[in-house]
Tab-separated table of C-alpha atoms and ligand atoms in Angstrom:
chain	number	residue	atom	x	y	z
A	1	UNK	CA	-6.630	35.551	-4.023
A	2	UNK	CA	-3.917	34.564	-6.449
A	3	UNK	CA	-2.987	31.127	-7.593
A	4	UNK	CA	-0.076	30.504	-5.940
A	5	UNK	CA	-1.919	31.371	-2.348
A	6	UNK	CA	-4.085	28.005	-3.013
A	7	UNK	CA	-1.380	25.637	-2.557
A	8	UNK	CA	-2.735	22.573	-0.879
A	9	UNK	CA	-1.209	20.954	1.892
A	10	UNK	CA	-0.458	17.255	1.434
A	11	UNK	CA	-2.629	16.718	5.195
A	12	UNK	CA	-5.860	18.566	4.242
A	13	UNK	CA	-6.231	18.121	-0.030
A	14	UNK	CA	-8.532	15.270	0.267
A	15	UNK	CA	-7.647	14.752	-3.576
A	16	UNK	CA	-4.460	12.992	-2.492
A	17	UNK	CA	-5.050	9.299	-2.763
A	18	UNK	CA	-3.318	6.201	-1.119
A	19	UNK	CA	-3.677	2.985	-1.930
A	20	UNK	CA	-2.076	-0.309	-1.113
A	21	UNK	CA	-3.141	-3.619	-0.518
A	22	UNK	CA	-2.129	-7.175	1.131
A	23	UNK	CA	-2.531	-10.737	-0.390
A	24	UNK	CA	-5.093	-12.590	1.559
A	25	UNK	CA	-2.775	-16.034	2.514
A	26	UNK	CA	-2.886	-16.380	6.326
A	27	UNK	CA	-3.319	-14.912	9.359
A	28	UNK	CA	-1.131	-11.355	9.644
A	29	UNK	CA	1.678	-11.164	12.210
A	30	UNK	CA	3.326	-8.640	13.821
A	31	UNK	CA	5.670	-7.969	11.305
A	32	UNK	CA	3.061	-7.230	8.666
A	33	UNK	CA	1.875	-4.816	11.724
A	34	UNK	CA	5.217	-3.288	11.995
A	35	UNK	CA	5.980	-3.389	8.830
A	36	UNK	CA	3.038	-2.240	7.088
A	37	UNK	CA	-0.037	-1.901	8.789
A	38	UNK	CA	0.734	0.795	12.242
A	39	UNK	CA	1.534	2.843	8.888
A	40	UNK	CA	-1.061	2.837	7.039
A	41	UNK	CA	-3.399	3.700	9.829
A	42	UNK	CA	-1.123	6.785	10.696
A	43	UNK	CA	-1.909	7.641	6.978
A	44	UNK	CA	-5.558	7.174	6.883
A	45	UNK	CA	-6.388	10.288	9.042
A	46	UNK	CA	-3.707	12.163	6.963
A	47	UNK	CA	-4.722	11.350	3.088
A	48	UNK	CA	-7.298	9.711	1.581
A	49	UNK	CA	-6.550	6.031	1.471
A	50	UNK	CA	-7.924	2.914	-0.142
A	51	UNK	CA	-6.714	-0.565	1.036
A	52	UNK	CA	-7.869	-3.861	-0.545
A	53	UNK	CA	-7.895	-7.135	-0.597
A	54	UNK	CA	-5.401	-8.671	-3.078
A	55	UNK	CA	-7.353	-12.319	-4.167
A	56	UNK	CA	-6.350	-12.109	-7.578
A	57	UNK	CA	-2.555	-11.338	-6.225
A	58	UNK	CA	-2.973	-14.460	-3.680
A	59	UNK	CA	-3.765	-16.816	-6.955
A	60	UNK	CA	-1.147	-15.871	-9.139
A	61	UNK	CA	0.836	-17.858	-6.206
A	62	UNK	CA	-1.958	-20.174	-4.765
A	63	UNK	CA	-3.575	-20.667	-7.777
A	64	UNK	CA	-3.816	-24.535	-7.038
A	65	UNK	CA	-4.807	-23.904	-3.163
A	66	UNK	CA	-7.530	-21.513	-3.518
A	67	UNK	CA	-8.686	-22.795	-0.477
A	68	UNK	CA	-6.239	-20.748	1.364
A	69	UNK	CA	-7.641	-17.376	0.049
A	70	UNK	CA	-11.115	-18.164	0.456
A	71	UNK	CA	-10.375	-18.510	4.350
A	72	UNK	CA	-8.228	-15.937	4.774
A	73	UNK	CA	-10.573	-12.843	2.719
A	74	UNK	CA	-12.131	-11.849	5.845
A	75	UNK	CA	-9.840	-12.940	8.384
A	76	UNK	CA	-7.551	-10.501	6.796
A	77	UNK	CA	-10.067	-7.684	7.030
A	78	UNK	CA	-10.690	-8.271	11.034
A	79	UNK	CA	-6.696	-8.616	11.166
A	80	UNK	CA	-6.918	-4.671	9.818
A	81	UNK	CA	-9.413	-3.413	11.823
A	82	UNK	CA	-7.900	-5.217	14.776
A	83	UNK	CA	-4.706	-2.897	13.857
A	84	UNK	CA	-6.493	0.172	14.371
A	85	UNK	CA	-7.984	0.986	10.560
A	86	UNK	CA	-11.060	2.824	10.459
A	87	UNK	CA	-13.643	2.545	7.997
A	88	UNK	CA	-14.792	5.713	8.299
A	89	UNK	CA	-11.558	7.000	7.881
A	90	UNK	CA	-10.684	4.455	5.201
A	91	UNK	CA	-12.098	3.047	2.352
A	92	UNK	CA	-11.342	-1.075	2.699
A	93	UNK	CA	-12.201	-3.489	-0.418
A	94	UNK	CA	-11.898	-6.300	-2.340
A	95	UNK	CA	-9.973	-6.396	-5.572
A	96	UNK	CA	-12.126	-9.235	-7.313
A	97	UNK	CA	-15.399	-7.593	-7.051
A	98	UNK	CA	-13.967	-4.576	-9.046
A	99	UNK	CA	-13.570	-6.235	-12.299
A	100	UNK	CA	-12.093	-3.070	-13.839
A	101	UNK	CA	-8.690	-3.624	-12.619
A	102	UNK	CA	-8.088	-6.421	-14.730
A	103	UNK	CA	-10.047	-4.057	-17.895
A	104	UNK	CA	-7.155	-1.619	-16.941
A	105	UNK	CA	-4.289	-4.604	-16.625
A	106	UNK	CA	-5.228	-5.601	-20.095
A	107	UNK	CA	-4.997	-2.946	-22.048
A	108	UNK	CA	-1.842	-2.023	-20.143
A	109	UNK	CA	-0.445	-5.098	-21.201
A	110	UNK	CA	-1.204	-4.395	-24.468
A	111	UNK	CA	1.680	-1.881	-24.852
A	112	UNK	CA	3.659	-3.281	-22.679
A	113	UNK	CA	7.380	-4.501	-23.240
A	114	UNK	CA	7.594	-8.285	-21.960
A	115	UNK	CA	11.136	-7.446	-20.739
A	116	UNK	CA	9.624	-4.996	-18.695
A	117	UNK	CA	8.480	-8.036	-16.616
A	118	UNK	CA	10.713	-10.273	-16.978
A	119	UNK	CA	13.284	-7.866	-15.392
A	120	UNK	CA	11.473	-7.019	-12.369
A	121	UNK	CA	13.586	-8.322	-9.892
A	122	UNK	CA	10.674	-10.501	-7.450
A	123	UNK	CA	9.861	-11.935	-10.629
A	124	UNK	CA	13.410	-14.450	-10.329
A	125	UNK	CA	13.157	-13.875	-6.899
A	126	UNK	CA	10.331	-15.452	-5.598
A	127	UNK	CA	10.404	-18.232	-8.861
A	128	UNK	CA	13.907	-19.152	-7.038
A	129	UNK	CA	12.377	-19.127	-3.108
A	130	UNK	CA	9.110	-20.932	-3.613
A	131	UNK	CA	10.348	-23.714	-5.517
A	132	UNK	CA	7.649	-25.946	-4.574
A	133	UNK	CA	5.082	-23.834	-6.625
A	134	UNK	CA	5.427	-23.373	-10.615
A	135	UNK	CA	5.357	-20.252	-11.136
A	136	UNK	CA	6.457	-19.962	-14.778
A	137	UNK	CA	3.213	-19.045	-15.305
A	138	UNK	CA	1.520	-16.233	-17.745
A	139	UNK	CA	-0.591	-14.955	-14.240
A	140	UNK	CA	2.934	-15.220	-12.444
A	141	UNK	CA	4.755	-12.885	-14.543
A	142	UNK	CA	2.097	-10.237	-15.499
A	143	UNK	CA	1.195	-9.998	-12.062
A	144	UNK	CA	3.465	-6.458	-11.162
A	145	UNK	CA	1.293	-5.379	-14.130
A	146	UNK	CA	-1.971	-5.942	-12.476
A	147	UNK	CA	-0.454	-4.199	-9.469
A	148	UNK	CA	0.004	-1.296	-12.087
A	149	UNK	CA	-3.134	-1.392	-12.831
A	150	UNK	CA	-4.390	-1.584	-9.193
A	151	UNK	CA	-2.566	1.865	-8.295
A	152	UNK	CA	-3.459	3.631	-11.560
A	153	UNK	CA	-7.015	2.850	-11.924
A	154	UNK	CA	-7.315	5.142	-8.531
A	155	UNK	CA	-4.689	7.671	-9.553
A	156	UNK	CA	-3.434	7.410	-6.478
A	157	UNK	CA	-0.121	9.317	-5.566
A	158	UNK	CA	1.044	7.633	-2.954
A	159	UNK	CA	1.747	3.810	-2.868
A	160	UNK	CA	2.968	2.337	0.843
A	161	UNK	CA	4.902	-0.385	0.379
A	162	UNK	CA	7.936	-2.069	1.462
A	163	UNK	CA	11.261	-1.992	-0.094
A	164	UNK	CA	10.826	-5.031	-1.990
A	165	UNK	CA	7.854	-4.034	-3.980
A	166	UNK	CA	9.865	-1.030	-5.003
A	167	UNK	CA	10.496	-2.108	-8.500
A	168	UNK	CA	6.676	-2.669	-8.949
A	169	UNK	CA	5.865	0.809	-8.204
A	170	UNK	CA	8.462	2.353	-10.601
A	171	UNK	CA	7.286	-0.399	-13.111
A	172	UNK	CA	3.567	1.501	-12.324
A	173	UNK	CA	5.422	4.789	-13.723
A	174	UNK	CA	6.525	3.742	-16.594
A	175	UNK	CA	3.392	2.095	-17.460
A	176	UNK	CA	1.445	5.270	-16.712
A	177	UNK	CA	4.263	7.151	-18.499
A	178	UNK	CA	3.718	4.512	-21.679
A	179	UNK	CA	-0.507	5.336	-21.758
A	180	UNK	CA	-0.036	9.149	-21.039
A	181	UNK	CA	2.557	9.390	-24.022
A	182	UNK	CA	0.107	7.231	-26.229
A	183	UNK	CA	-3.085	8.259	-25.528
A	184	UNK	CA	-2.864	11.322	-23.731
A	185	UNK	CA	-3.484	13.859	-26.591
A	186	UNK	CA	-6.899	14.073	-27.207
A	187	UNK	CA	-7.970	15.006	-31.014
A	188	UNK	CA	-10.050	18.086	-29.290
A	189	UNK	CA	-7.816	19.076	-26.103
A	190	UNK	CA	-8.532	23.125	-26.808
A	191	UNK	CA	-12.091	22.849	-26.905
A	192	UNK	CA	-11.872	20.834	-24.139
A	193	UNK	CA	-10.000	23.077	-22.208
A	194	UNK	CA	-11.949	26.067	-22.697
A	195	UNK	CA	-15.359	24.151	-21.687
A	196	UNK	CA	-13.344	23.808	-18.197
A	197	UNK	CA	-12.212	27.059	-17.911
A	198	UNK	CA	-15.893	28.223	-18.682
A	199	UNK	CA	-16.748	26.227	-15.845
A	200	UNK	CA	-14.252	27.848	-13.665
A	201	UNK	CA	-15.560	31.253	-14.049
A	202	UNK	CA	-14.442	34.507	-15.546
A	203	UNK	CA	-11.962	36.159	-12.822
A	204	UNK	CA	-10.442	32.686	-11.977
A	205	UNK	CA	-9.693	31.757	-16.224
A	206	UNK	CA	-8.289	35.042	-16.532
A	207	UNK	CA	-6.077	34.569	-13.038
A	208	UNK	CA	-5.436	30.942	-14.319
A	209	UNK	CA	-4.455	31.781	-17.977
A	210	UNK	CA	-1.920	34.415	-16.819
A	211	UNK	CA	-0.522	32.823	-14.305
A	212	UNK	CA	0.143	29.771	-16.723
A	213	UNK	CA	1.943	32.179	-19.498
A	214	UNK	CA	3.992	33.413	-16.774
A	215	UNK	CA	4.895	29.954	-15.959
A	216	UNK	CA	5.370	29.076	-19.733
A	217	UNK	CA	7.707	32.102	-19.920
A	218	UNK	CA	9.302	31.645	-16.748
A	219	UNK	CA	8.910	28.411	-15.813
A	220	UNK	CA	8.622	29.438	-12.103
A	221	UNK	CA	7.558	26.338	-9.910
A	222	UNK	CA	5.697	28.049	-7.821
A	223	UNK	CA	3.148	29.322	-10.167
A	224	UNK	CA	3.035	26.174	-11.109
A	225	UNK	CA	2.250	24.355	-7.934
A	226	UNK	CA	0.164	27.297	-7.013
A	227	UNK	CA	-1.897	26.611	-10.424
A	228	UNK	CA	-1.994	22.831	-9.700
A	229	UNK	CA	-3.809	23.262	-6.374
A	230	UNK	CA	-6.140	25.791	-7.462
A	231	UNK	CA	-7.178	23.413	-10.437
A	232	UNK	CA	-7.645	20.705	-7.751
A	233	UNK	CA	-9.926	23.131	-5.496
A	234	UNK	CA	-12.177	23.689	-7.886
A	235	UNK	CA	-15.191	21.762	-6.897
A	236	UNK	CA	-17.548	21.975	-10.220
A	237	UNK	CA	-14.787	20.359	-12.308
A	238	UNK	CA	-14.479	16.001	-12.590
A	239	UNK	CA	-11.251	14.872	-11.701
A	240	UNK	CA	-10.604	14.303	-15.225
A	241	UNK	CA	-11.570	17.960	-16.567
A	242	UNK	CA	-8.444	19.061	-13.327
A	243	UNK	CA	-6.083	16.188	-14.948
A	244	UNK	CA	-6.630	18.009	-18.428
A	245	UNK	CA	-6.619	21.833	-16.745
A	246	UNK	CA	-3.258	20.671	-15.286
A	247	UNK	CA	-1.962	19.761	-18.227
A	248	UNK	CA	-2.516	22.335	-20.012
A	249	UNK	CA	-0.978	24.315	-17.471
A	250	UNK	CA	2.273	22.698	-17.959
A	251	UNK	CA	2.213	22.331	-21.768
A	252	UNK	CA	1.851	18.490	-21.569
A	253	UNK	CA	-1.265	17.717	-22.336
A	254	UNK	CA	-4.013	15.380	-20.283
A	255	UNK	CA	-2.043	12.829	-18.136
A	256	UNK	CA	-4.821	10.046	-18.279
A	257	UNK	CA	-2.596	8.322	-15.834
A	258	UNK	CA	-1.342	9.699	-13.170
A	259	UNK	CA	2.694	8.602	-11.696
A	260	UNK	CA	2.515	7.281	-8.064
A	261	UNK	CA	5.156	7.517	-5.211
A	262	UNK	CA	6.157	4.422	-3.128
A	263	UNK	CA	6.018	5.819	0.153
A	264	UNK	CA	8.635	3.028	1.650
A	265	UNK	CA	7.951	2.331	5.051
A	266	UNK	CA	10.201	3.519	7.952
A	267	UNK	CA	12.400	0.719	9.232
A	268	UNK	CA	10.290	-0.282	12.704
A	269	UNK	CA	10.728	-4.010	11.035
A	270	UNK	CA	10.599	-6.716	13.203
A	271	UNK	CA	12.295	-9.997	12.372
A	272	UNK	CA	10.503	-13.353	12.952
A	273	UNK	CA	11.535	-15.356	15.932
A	274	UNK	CA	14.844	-16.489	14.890
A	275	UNK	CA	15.782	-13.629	13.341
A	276	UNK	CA	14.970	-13.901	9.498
A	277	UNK	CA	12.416	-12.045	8.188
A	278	UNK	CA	9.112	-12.879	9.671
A	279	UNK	CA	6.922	-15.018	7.558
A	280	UNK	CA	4.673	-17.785	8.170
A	281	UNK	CA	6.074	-20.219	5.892
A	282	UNK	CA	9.549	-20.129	7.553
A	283	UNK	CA	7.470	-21.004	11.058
A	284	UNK	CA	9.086	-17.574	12.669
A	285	UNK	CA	6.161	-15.615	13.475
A	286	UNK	CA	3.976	-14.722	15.695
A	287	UNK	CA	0.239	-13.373	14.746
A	288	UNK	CA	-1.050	-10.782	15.682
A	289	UNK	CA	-4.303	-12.513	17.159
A	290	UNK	CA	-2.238	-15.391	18.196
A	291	UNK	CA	-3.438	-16.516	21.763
A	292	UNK	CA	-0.925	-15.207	24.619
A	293	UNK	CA	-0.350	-19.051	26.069
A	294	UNK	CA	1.088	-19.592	22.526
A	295	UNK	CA	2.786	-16.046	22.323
A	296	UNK	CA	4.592	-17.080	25.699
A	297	UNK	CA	5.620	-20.182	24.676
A	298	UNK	CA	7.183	-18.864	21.513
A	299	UNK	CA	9.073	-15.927	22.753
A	300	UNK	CA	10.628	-18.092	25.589
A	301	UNK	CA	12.084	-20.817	23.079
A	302	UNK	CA	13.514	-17.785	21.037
A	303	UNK	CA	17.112	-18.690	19.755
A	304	UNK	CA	19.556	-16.627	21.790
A	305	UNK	CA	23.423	-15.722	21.059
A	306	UNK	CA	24.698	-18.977	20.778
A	307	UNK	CA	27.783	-18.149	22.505
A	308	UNK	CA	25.669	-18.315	25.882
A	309	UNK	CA	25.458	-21.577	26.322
A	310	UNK	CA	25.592	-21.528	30.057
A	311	UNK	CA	23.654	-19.076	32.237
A	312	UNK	CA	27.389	-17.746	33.612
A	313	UNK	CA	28.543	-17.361	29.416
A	314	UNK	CA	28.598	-13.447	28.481
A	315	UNK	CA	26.302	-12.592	25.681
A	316	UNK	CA	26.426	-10.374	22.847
A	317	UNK	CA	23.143	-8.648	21.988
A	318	UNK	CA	23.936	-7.820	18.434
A	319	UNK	CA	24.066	-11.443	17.918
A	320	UNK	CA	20.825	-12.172	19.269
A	321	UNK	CA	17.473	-11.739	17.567
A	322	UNK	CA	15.402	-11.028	21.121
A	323	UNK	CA	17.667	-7.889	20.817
A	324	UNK	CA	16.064	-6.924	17.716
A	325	UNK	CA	12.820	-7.045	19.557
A	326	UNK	CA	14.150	-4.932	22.533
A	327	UNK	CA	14.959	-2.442	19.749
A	328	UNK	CA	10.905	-2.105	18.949
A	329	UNK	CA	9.390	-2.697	21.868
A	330	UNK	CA	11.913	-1.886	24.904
A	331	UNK	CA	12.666	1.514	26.325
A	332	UNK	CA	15.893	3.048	26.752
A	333	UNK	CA	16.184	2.137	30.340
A	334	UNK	CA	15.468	-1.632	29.418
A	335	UNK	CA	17.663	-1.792	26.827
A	336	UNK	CA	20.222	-0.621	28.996
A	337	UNK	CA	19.404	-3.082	31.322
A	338	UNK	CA	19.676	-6.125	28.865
A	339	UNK	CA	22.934	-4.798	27.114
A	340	UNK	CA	24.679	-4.549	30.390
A	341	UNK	CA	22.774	-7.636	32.082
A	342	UNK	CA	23.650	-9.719	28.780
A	343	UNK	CA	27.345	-8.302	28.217
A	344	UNK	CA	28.315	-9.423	32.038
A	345	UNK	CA	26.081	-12.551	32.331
A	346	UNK	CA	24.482	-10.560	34.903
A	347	UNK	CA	20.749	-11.278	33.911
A	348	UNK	CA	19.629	-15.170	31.872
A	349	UNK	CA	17.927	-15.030	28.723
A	350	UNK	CA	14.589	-15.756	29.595
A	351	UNK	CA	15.036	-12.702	32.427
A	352	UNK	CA	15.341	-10.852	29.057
A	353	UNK	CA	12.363	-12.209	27.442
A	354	UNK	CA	10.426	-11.413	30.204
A	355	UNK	CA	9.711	-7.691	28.990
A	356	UNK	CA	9.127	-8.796	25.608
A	357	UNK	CA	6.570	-11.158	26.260
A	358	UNK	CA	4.645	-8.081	28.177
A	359	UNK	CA	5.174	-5.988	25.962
A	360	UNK	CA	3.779	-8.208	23.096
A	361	UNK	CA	0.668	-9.272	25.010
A	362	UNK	CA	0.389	-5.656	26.074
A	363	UNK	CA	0.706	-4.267	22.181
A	364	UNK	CA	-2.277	-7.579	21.575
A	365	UNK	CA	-4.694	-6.396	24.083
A	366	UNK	CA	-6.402	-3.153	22.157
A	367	UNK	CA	-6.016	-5.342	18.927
A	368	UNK	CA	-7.983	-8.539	20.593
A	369	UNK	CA	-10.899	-5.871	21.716
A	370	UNK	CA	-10.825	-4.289	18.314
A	371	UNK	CA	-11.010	-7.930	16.753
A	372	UNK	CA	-13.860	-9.178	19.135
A	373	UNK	CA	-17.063	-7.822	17.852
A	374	UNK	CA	-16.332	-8.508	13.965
A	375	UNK	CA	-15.214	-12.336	15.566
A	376	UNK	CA	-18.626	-12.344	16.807
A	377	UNK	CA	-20.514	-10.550	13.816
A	378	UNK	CA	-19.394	-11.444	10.451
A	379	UNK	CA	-21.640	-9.815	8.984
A	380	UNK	CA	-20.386	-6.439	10.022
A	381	UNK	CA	-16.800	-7.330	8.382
A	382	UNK	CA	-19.160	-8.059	4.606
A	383	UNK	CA	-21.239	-4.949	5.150
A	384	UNK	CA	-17.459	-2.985	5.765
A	385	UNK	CA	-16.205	-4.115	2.747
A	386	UNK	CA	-19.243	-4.335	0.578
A	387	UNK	CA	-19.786	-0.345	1.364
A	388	UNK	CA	-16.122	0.325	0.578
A	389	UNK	CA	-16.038	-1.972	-2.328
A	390	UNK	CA	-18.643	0.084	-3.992
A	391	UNK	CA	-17.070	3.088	-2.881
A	392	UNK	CA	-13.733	2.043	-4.661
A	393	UNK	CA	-15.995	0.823	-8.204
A	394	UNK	CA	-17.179	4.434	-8.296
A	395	UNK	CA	-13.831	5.866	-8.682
A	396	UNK	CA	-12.447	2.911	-10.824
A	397	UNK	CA	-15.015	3.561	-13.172
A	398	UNK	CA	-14.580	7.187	-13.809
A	399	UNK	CA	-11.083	6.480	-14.064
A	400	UNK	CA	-11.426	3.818	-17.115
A	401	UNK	CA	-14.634	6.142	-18.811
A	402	UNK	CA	-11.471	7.872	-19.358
A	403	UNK	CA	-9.003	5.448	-20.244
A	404	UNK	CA	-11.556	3.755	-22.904
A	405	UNK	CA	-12.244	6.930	-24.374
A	406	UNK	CA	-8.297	8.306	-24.747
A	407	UNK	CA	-7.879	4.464	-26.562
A	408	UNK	CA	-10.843	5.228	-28.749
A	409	UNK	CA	-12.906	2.715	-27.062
A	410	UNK	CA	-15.626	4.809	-26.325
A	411	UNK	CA	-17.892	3.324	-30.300
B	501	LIG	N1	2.065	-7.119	-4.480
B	501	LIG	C1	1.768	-6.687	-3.134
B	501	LIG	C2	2.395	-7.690	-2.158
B	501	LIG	O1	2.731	-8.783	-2.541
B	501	LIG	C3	0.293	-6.571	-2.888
B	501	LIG	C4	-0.326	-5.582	-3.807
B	501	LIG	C5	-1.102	-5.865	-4.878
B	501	LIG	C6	-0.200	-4.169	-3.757
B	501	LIG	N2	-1.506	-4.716	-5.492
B	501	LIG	C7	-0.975	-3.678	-4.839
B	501	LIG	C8	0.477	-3.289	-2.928
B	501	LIG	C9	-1.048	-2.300	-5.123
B	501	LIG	C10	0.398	-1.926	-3.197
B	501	LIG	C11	-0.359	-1.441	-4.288
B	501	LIG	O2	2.521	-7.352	-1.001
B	502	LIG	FE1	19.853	-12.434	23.857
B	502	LIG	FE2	19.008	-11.260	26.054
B	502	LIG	FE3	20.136	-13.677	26.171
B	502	LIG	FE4	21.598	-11.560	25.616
B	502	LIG	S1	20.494	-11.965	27.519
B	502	LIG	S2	21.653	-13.501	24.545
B	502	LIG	S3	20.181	-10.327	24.437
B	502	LIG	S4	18.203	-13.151	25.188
């Protein structure tokens, strides 16, 4: 078998790692469930993902209601598993009981540029939209740091998120960029090295070796992601030893750190009741445990175009937000229906909520049954997270073994 036959696919190499995670400040809604959460459980039977709790996240805004978070921890979690995530498919967890992320966050911050921060682009943002809060805080500003720190500390690749938190993943890169370039070269790299390749045995070192001068000579890409894969199969090696093999390979050295990828979430967003983005705080959204009397009530008093005033008044859908829920939940045939029914005042606007409110409770149901035993067993929500939160430390800590020890920590 050569090298470049091993190439892993992105479904089956369980070495690819997700990881994302949600700030625990309310109930979730259905646009956090369109938005975010129907995708990551389409990922967790793909890659391997890790999704946590974000407490420390929630206080860098709430940091005088703590109150808030405490509630909400939990909640959250059943929220998630309502959704469809499995914990045997998934590892869930809690980002305060894995102290090492904020042992990573501050020796990133260490070498870290303040106008790195202070030009994120949330950072104004959100200073500007929740004006009620002072945020011109030290927690407040660092905090796309700690989110750095959250990604790297599993090395994950791939980082779902929505378009806004963007900037914090490519702040992530540089950050891992900024350790790799001043840590990464270890004082005894060859030795180390050749201790691996040992390891490997023989016939693969030799198939290894050449294939990398070939790729130093050539610099043929698929040698190299031939090499890269066949590092990563390689069972009897850490996943530091394949970070160092792999760097080698390429002539860079040990990437400590390893770059994520936002994976940005494909566009199924759903906008809150009147149309803005859904959120809680602008009293536009519906949960996604929400009970269906409420649900009912809430669709029906949906904003409509304003031009209709009077049943008999045409309508324009594109002016209406219960269009923009047709557009998720409807078929083609509906839609049809309401764009011609709407366009000729032939149908009224709560005719055209009807299928909506269906459809909604319909979506609820599976969620509500999913929700119902961990509403009635608490304990089995703790015992999920506990075993994932200890799952998560494992990896954590091998990660910052290494990070202490490229600093010169390790005395
Ligand atoms: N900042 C994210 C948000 O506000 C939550 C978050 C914290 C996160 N750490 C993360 C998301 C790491 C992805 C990866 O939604
Ligand atoms: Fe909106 Fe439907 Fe009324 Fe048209 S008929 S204005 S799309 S609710």
């Amino acid at each position: 078998m050569s090298v470049s036959e091993n190439k892993p696919s992105p479904h089956t190499n369980t070495q690819e790692r997700v990881l994302s995670g949600m700030r625990p400040t309310g109930a979730l809604h259905l646009g956090h469930y369109h938005g975010a959460l129907k995708n990551w459980v389409r990922l967790q039977s793909e890659l391997n993902c890790f999704y946590f709790v974000a407490d420390w996240h929630a206080l860098t805004t709430h940091y005088e209601n703590r109150e808030v978070i405490e509630k909400n921890v939990y909640e959250m979690v059943i929220d998630w598993l309502a959704a469809g995530l499995d914990p045997n498919q998934c590892t869930l967890f809690l980002q305060s009981r894995i102290p090492e992320h904020a042992e990573l966050f501050t020796l990133l911050a260490m070498g870290t540029p303040l106008g790195w921060l202070e030009r994120v682009p949330t950072y104004k943002d959100q200073q500007e939209k929740l004006k009620d809060k002072d945020l011109s805080t030290y927690g407040f500003l660092g905090y796309p740091l700690l989110q750095a720190a959250d990604i790297l500390i599993y090395r994950a690749k791939h980082v779902p998120v929505g378009e806004d938190q963007a900037s914090h993943v490519e702040l992530t890169r540089e950050a891992a960029r900024r350790f790799n370039h001043l840590y990464g070269r270890e004082a005894d790299f060859a030795e180390r090295v050749a201790v691996s390749l040992e390891k490997m045995g023989k016939d693969a070192a030799k198939r290894f070796e050449k294939s990398r001068k070939k790729f130093q000579e050539t610099g043929d890409t698929a040698s190299l992601e031939g090499a890269l894969g066949f590092v990563a199969a390689h069972s009897e090696l850490s996943a530091s030893e394949k970070e160092r093999l792999q760097g080698y390979f390429k002539g860079t050295g040990k990437s400590i750190l390893v770059e994520p990828q936002a994976l940005l979430t494909e566009a199924s967003r759903l906008p809150g009741l009147d149309g803005a983005k859904m959120s809680k705080s602008y009293n536009n959204a519906i949960a996604m445990r929400e009970d269906k009397a409420s649900i009912e009530i809430k669709i029906k008093r949906m904003p409509t175009d304003p031009a209709r005033v009077k049943r008999t008044d045409a309508g324009d859908p594109e002016r209406c937000p219960v269009w923009q829920f047709h557009k998720v939940y409807s078929d083609v045939a509906t839609q049809e229906w309401v764009s011609t029914g709407c366009r000729s005042a032939g149908i009224g606007c709560l005719d055209c909520k009807q299928p909506i409110i269906e459809a909604v409770l319909r979506e609820q149901q599976p969620m509500l049954e999913r929700a119902q035993p961990f509403v009635d067993n608490p304990k089995w929500v703790r015992d999920i997270v506990d075993a994932g939160t200890d799952k998560a430390r494992q990896v954590a800590r091998e990660t910052m073994r290494d990070v202490r020890e490229a600093i010169g920590l390790a005395y």
